C-alpha cells in the first residue's frame, strides 16, 4: 500500500505540486482555525486567552436563542435567503440558456462581458450608485417621478423596499458571473443529440427540455447543493452597506447582528457560538440536499 502511494506521488508529482497551494490554503485558513470553535463554549477574554477563559457550556447559545432579537434576525435572514434562492438561483441558468441560443458570437461575448462585469464592483461602489439613483432628494429615479407628477419615494430608508433592493442588486451583481459555469457545461453537450432531435422533428422548446436541461442537470444539482450549504450567508457586505436605523427591522441579519453585538461589544464567545450554529445548519442542509440529489438522480460525482 505504501509503495503504491509513493509510486503515484512520483508519477504525478507535478499535479500534486499544483494541488499543494490549495491544500496549504485550506489547512491554514479553514482547518487550523476550527480549534477556535471552543470559544463558543467559554466566556472568552482577550487577557486570559482561549485555554484560561472559564467554561460556560451552552450559555452563549442560550443567550442567542433567548435574545430579544432572535426571532427578528432569523426571520430576516431566512426570508432574504429564500428570496435570493428562488430568484437568484434560476437567473444564471436562464441567462446561460439565452446566451447559448445566440448565433452571433460577437454579440454573445458582448452581453456576457456586460453581465459579469458587475461581479467585480465593490458593494461600497454599488451603494454609491444606488444613492445617486434612489436618494429622496436628488436621485435620478425620484427626479423622474416628480417630473411625471408622482410623489418621491425614499427607497433607501423605507423598510418595505429594503428586501427588494437587496435581492435585485444581488441579482444584478452576480447573475453574469454565475452563468459562466452553466455556459461551460452547455458547451460540453454532444451536438449529435441536437441533430438527432432535429431529425425527429423536435421544436426548439423540445430540444431545450429533452436535450439541453438534462445535459446540465448534474451541474444544476451540484450548484444547488453548494448554494443550500451557505443559505444563511445572506451577504454581510451588501446588507451592512444598505441597512440603516430606518430599515433595520427588515434588514438586520445574523451576520450584522454578530458584528454589532458580538464583535463591537467584544462578546467573542457569543459571536463564535452564532457562527458555529450557522455552520451546523449549513452542514445539515448540505447533507440533506446531497441525499435528495442522490435519490433523484443517483451519484452526481
CSV table of N, CA and C in Angstrom, one decimal, residues 124-228:
chain,number,residue,atom,x,y,z
A,124,UNK,N,-19.5,48.8,-1.8
A,124,UNK,CA,-19.4,50.2,-1.5
A,124,UNK,C,-19.7,51.1,-2.7
A,125,UNK,N,-19.1,50.7,-3.8
A,125,UNK,CA,-19.4,51.5,-5.1
A,125,UNK,C,-20.9,51.3,-5.5
A,126,UNK,N,-21.4,50.1,-5.4
A,126,UNK,CA,-22.8,49.8,-5.7
A,126,UNK,C,-23.7,50.7,-4.9
A,127,UNK,N,-23.4,50.8,-3.6
A,127,UNK,CA,-24.3,51.6,-2.8
A,127,UNK,C,-24.2,53.1,-3.2
A,128,UNK,N,-23.0,53.5,-3.6
A,128,UNK,CA,-22.9,54.9,-4.1
A,128,UNK,C,-23.7,55.1,-5.3
A,129,UNK,N,-23.7,54.1,-6.2
A,129,UNK,CA,-24.6,54.2,-7.4
A,129,UNK,C,-26.1,54.3,-7.0
A,130,UNK,N,-26.4,53.5,-6.0
A,130,UNK,CA,-27.8,53.5,-5.6
A,130,UNK,C,-28.2,54.8,-5.0
A,131,UNK,N,-27.3,55.4,-4.2
A,131,UNK,CA,-27.5,56.7,-3.7
A,131,UNK,C,-27.8,57.7,-4.8
A,132,UNK,N,-27.0,57.7,-5.9
A,132,UNK,CA,-27.2,58.6,-7.0
A,132,UNK,C,-28.5,58.4,-7.7
A,133,UNK,N,-29.0,57.1,-7.7
A,133,UNK,CA,-30.2,56.8,-8.4
A,133,UNK,C,-31.4,56.9,-7.6
A,134,UNK,N,-31.3,56.6,-6.3
A,134,UNK,CA,-32.5,56.4,-5.5
A,134,UNK,C,-32.7,57.3,-4.3
A,135,UNK,N,-31.7,58.2,-4.1
A,135,UNK,CA,-31.9,59.1,-2.9
A,135,UNK,C,-33.1,60.0,-3.0
A,136,UNK,N,-33.8,60.3,-1.9
A,136,UNK,CA,-35.1,61.0,-2.0
A,136,UNK,C,-35.0,62.4,-2.6
A,137,UNK,N,-33.9,63.1,-2.4
A,137,UNK,CA,-33.8,64.5,-2.9
A,137,UNK,C,-33.4,64.6,-4.4
A,138,UNK,N,-32.2,64.2,-4.7
A,138,UNK,CA,-31.6,64.4,-6.0
A,138,UNK,C,-31.3,63.1,-6.8
A,139,UNK,N,-31.9,62.0,-6.3
A,139,UNK,CA,-31.8,60.8,-7.0
A,139,UNK,C,-32.5,60.8,-8.4
A,140,UNK,N,-31.9,60.2,-9.4
A,140,UNK,CA,-32.4,60.2,-10.7
A,140,UNK,C,-33.8,59.7,-10.8
A,141,UNK,N,-34.1,58.6,-10.1
A,141,UNK,CA,-35.4,57.9,-10.2
A,141,UNK,C,-36.4,58.9,-9.6
A,142,UNK,N,-36.1,59.5,-8.5
A,142,UNK,CA,-37.1,60.4,-7.8
A,142,UNK,C,-37.3,61.6,-8.6
A,143,UNK,N,-36.3,62.1,-9.3
A,143,UNK,CA,-36.4,63.3,-10.1
A,143,UNK,C,-37.4,63.0,-11.3
A,144,UNK,N,-37.3,61.8,-11.8
A,144,UNK,CA,-38.2,61.4,-12.9
A,144,UNK,C,-39.6,61.2,-12.4
A,145,UNK,N,-39.7,60.7,-11.2
A,145,UNK,CA,-41.1,60.5,-10.6
A,145,UNK,C,-41.7,61.9,-10.4
A,146,UNK,N,-41.0,62.8,-9.9
A,146,UNK,CA,-41.5,64.2,-9.6
A,146,UNK,C,-41.8,64.9,-11.0
A,147,UNK,N,-41.0,64.6,-12.0
A,147,UNK,CA,-41.2,65.2,-13.3
A,147,UNK,C,-42.6,64.7,-13.9
A,148,UNK,N,-43.0,63.5,-13.6
A,148,UNK,CA,-44.2,63.0,-14.1
A,148,UNK,C,-45.4,63.0,-13.1
A,149,UNK,N,-45.2,63.8,-12.1
A,149,UNK,CA,-46.3,64.1,-11.1
A,149,UNK,C,-46.5,63.1,-10.0
A,150,UNK,N,-45.5,62.2,-9.8
A,150,UNK,CA,-45.6,61.2,-8.7
A,150,UNK,C,-44.9,61.7,-7.5
A,151,UNK,N,-45.2,61.2,-6.3
A,151,UNK,CA,-44.5,61.5,-5.1
A,151,UNK,C,-43.2,60.8,-5.0
A,152,UNK,N,-42.2,61.5,-4.6
A,152,UNK,CA,-40.9,60.8,-4.5
A,152,UNK,C,-40.9,59.7,-3.4
A,153,UNK,N,-40.1,58.7,-3.6
A,153,UNK,CA,-40.1,57.5,-2.7
A,153,UNK,C,-38.7,57.4,-2.0
A,154,UNK,N,-38.7,57.2,-0.7
A,154,UNK,CA,-37.5,57.1,0.0
A,154,UNK,C,-37.1,55.6,0.0
A,155,UNK,N,-36.5,55.2,-1.2
A,155,UNK,CA,-36.2,53.8,-1.4
A,155,UNK,C,-35.2,53.2,-0.3
A,156,UNK,N,-34.2,54.0,0.0
A,156,UNK,CA,-33.1,53.5,0.8
A,156,UNK,C,-33.4,53.6,2.3
A,157,UNK,N,-34.5,54.2,2.7
A,157,UNK,CA,-34.9,54.3,4.2
A,157,UNK,C,-36.2,53.7,4.4
A,158,UNK,N,-37.0,53.4,3.4
A,158,UNK,CA,-38.3,52.8,3.6
A,158,UNK,C,-38.2,51.3,3.8
A,159,UNK,N,-38.7,50.8,5.0
A,159,UNK,CA,-38.5,49.4,5.3
A,159,UNK,C,-39.1,48.4,4.3
A,160,UNK,N,-40.2,48.8,3.6
A,160,UNK,CA,-40.9,47.9,2.7
A,160,UNK,C,-40.1,47.7,1.4
A,161,UNK,N,-39.0,48.6,1.2
A,161,UNK,CA,-38.3,48.5,-0.1
A,161,UNK,C,-36.9,47.8,0.1
A,162,UNK,N,-36.5,47.6,1.4
A,162,UNK,CA,-35.1,47.1,1.6
A,162,UNK,C,-34.9,45.7,1.0
A,163,UNK,N,-35.8,44.8,1.2
A,163,UNK,CA,-35.6,43.4,0.7
A,163,UNK,C,-35.6,43.4,-0.8
A,164,UNK,N,-36.5,44.2,-1.4
A,164,UNK,CA,-36.5,44.3,-2.9
A,164,UNK,C,-35.1,44.8,-3.4
A,165,UNK,N,-34.6,45.8,-2.8
A,165,UNK,CA,-33.3,46.3,-3.2
A,165,UNK,C,-32.2,45.3,-3.0
A,166,UNK,N,-32.2,44.6,-1.9
A,166,UNK,CA,-31.2,43.6,-1.6
A,166,UNK,C,-31.2,42.5,-2.6
A,167,UNK,N,-32.4,42.0,-2.9
A,167,UNK,CA,-32.5,40.9,-3.9
A,167,UNK,C,-32.1,41.3,-5.3
A,168,UNK,N,-32.7,42.5,-5.7
A,168,UNK,CA,-32.4,42.9,-7.1
A,168,UNK,C,-31.0,43.3,-7.3
A,169,UNK,N,-30.4,44.0,-6.3
A,169,UNK,CA,-29.0,44.4,-6.5
A,169,UNK,C,-28.1,43.1,-6.5
A,170,UNK,N,-28.4,42.2,-5.7
A,170,UNK,CA,-27.6,40.9,-5.6
A,170,UNK,C,-27.8,40.2,-7.0
A,171,UNK,N,-28.9,40.2,-7.5
A,171,UNK,CA,-29.2,39.6,-8.8
A,171,UNK,C,-28.3,40.2,-9.9
A,172,UNK,N,-28.3,41.6,-10.0
A,172,UNK,CA,-27.5,42.3,-10.9
A,172,UNK,C,-26.0,42.1,-10.7
A,173,UNK,N,-25.7,41.9,-9.5
A,173,UNK,CA,-24.2,41.8,-9.2
A,173,UNK,C,-23.7,40.4,-9.5
A,174,UNK,N,-24.5,39.4,-9.5
A,174,UNK,CA,-24.0,38.0,-9.6
A,174,UNK,C,-24.5,37.2,-10.7
A,175,UNK,N,-25.5,37.6,-11.5
A,175,UNK,CA,-26.1,36.8,-12.5
A,175,UNK,C,-25.2,36.4,-13.6
A,176,UNK,N,-24.4,37.4,-14.1
A,176,UNK,CA,-23.5,37.1,-15.2
A,176,UNK,C,-22.3,36.2,-14.8
A,177,UNK,N,-21.8,36.4,-13.6
A,177,UNK,CA,-20.7,35.5,-13.1
A,177,UNK,C,-21.2,34.1,-12.9
A,178,UNK,N,-22.4,34.0,-12.3
A,178,UNK,CA,-23.0,32.6,-12.1
A,178,UNK,C,-23.3,31.9,-13.4
A,179,UNK,N,-23.5,32.6,-14.5
A,179,UNK,CA,-23.9,32.0,-15.7
A,179,UNK,C,-22.6,31.3,-16.4
A,180,UNK,N,-21.4,31.7,-16.0
A,180,UNK,CA,-20.2,31.2,-16.7
A,180,UNK,C,-20.1,29.7,-16.6
A,181,UNK,N,-20.4,29.1,-15.4
A,181,UNK,CA,-20.2,27.7,-15.2
A,181,UNK,C,-21.3,26.9,-16.0
A,182,UNK,N,-22.5,27.5,-16.2
A,182,UNK,CA,-23.5,26.9,-17.0
A,182,UNK,C,-23.2,26.9,-18.5
A,183,UNK,N,-22.6,28.0,-18.9
A,183,UNK,CA,-22.2,28.1,-20.3
A,183,UNK,C,-21.1,27.1,-20.6
A,184,UNK,N,-20.2,26.9,-19.6
A,184,UNK,CA,-19.2,25.9,-19.8
A,184,UNK,C,-19.8,24.5,-19.9
A,185,UNK,N,-20.7,24.2,-19.1
A,185,UNK,CA,-21.4,22.9,-19.1
A,185,UNK,C,-22.2,22.7,-20.4
A,186,UNK,N,-22.8,23.8,-20.9
A,186,UNK,CA,-23.6,23.7,-22.1
A,186,UNK,C,-22.7,23.4,-23.3
A,187,UNK,N,-21.5,23.9,-23.3
A,187,UNK,CA,-20.5,23.6,-24.4
A,187,UNK,C,-20.1,22.2,-24.4
A,188,UNK,N,-20.3,21.4,-23.3
A,188,UNK,CA,-19.9,20.0,-23.3
A,188,UNK,C,-21.0,19.1,-23.8
A,189,UNK,N,-22.2,19.6,-24.1
A,189,UNK,CA,-23.3,18.7,-24.6
A,189,UNK,C,-22.9,18.2,-26.0
A,190,UNK,N,-23.1,17.0,-26.3
A,190,UNK,CA,-22.8,16.4,-27.6
A,190,UNK,C,-23.7,17.0,-28.7
A,191,UNK,N,-23.2,17.6,-29.7
A,191,UNK,CA,-24.0,18.2,-30.8
A,191,UNK,C,-24.9,17.2,-31.5
A,192,UNK,N,-24.4,15.9,-31.5
A,192,UNK,CA,-25.2,14.9,-32.2
A,192,UNK,C,-26.6,14.7,-31.6
A,193,UNK,N,-26.7,15.0,-30.3
A,193,UNK,CA,-28.0,14.9,-29.7
A,193,UNK,C,-29.0,15.9,-30.3
A,194,UNK,N,-28.5,17.1,-30.5
A,194,UNK,CA,-29.4,18.1,-31.2
A,194,UNK,C,-29.7,17.7,-32.6
A,195,UNK,N,-28.7,17.1,-33.3
A,195,UNK,CA,-29.0,16.7,-34.7
A,195,UNK,C,-30.0,15.6,-34.7
A,196,UNK,N,-29.9,14.6,-33.7
A,196,UNK,CA,-30.9,13.6,-33.7
A,196,UNK,C,-32.3,14.1,-33.3
A,197,UNK,N,-32.4,15.1,-32.4
A,197,UNK,CA,-33.7,15.7,-32.1
A,197,UNK,C,-34.2,16.5,-33.3
A,198,UNK,N,-33.4,17.1,-34.1
A,198,UNK,CA,-33.8,17.8,-35.3
A,198,UNK,C,-34.4,16.8,-36.3
A,199,UNK,N,-33.8,15.7,-36.5
A,199,UNK,CA,-34.3,14.7,-37.4
A,199,UNK,C,-35.6,14.2,-36.9
A,200,UNK,N,-35.8,14.1,-35.6
A,200,UNK,CA,-37.1,13.6,-35.1
A,200,UNK,C,-38.2,14.6,-35.1
A,201,UNK,N,-37.8,15.8,-35.6
A,201,UNK,CA,-38.8,16.9,-35.7
A,201,UNK,C,-39.1,17.7,-34.4
A,202,UNK,N,-38.1,17.7,-33.5
A,202,UNK,CA,-38.3,18.4,-32.2
A,202,UNK,C,-38.2,19.9,-32.4
A,203,UNK,N,-39.1,20.6,-31.7
A,203,UNK,CA,-39.0,22.1,-31.8
A,203,UNK,C,-37.9,22.6,-30.9
A,204,UNK,N,-37.7,23.9,-30.9
A,204,UNK,CA,-36.7,24.5,-30.1
A,204,UNK,C,-36.9,24.2,-28.6
A,205,UNK,N,-38.2,24.3,-28.2
A,205,UNK,CA,-38.5,24.1,-26.8
A,205,UNK,C,-38.3,22.6,-26.4
A,206,UNK,N,-38.7,21.7,-27.3
A,206,UNK,CA,-38.4,20.3,-27.1
A,206,UNK,C,-36.9,20.0,-26.9
A,207,UNK,N,-36.1,20.6,-27.7
A,207,UNK,CA,-34.7,20.4,-27.6
A,207,UNK,C,-34.2,20.9,-26.3
A,208,UNK,N,-34.7,22.1,-25.9
A,208,UNK,CA,-34.4,22.6,-24.6
A,208,UNK,C,-34.7,21.7,-23.4
A,209,UNK,N,-35.9,21.2,-23.5
A,209,UNK,CA,-36.4,20.3,-22.4
A,209,UNK,C,-35.8,18.9,-22.3
A,210,UNK,N,-35.6,18.4,-23.5
A,210,UNK,CA,-35.1,17.0,-23.6
A,210,UNK,C,-33.7,16.8,-23.8
A,211,UNK,N,-33.0,17.8,-24.3
A,211,UNK,CA,-31.5,17.7,-24.5
A,211,UNK,C,-30.7,18.7,-23.7
A,212,UNK,N,-31.0,20.0,-23.7
A,212,UNK,CA,-30.2,21.0,-23.0
A,212,UNK,C,-30.3,20.8,-21.5
A,213,UNK,N,-31.5,20.9,-21.0
A,213,UNK,CA,-31.6,20.8,-19.5
A,213,UNK,C,-31.1,19.5,-18.9
A,214,UNK,N,-31.4,18.3,-19.5
A,214,UNK,CA,-30.8,17.1,-19.0
A,214,UNK,C,-29.3,17.1,-19.1
A,215,UNK,N,-28.7,17.8,-20.1
A,215,UNK,CA,-27.3,17.8,-20.3
A,215,UNK,C,-26.6,18.6,-19.2
A,216,UNK,N,-27.2,19.6,-18.5
A,216,UNK,CA,-26.6,20.3,-17.5
A,216,UNK,C,-27.3,20.1,-16.1
A,217,UNK,N,-28.1,19.0,-16.1
A,217,UNK,CA,-28.8,18.7,-14.8
A,217,UNK,C,-27.9,18.5,-13.6
A,218,UNK,N,-26.9,17.7,-13.9
A,218,UNK,CA,-25.9,17.4,-12.8
A,218,UNK,C,-25.3,18.7,-12.2
A,219,UNK,N,-24.9,19.6,-13.1
A,219,UNK,CA,-24.3,20.8,-12.7
A,219,UNK,C,-25.3,21.7,-11.9
A,220,UNK,N,-26.5,21.7,-12.3
A,220,UNK,CA,-27.6,22.5,-11.6
A,220,UNK,C,-27.8,21.9,-10.2
A,221,UNK,N,-27.8,20.6,-10.1
A,221,UNK,CA,-28.0,19.9,-8.8
A,221,UNK,C,-26.8,20.2,-7.9
A,222,UNK,N,-25.6,20.1,-8.4
A,222,UNK,CA,-24.4,20.4,-7.7
A,222,UNK,C,-24.4,21.9,-7.2
A,223,UNK,N,-24.7,22.8,-8.0
A,223,UNK,CA,-24.7,24.2,-7.6
A,223,UNK,C,-25.8,24.5,-6.6
A,224,UNK,N,-26.9,23.8,-6.7
A,224,UNK,CA,-28.0,23.9,-5.7
A,224,UNK,C,-27.5,23.4,-4.4
A,225,UNK,N,-26.8,22.3,-4.3
A,225,UNK,CA,-26.3,21.8,-3.1
A,225,UNK,C,-25.4,22.7,-2.4
A,226,UNK,N,-24.5,23.3,-3.2
A,226,UNK,CA,-23.5,24.3,-2.7
A,226,UNK,C,-24.2,25.5,-2.2
A,227,UNK,N,-25.2,25.9,-2.9
A,227,UNK,CA,-26.0,27.1,-2.5
A,227,UNK,C,-26.7,26.9,-1.2
A,228,UNK,N,-27.3,25.7,-1.0
A,228,UNK,CA,-28.0,25.5,0.2
A,228,UNK,C,-27.1,25.4,1.4
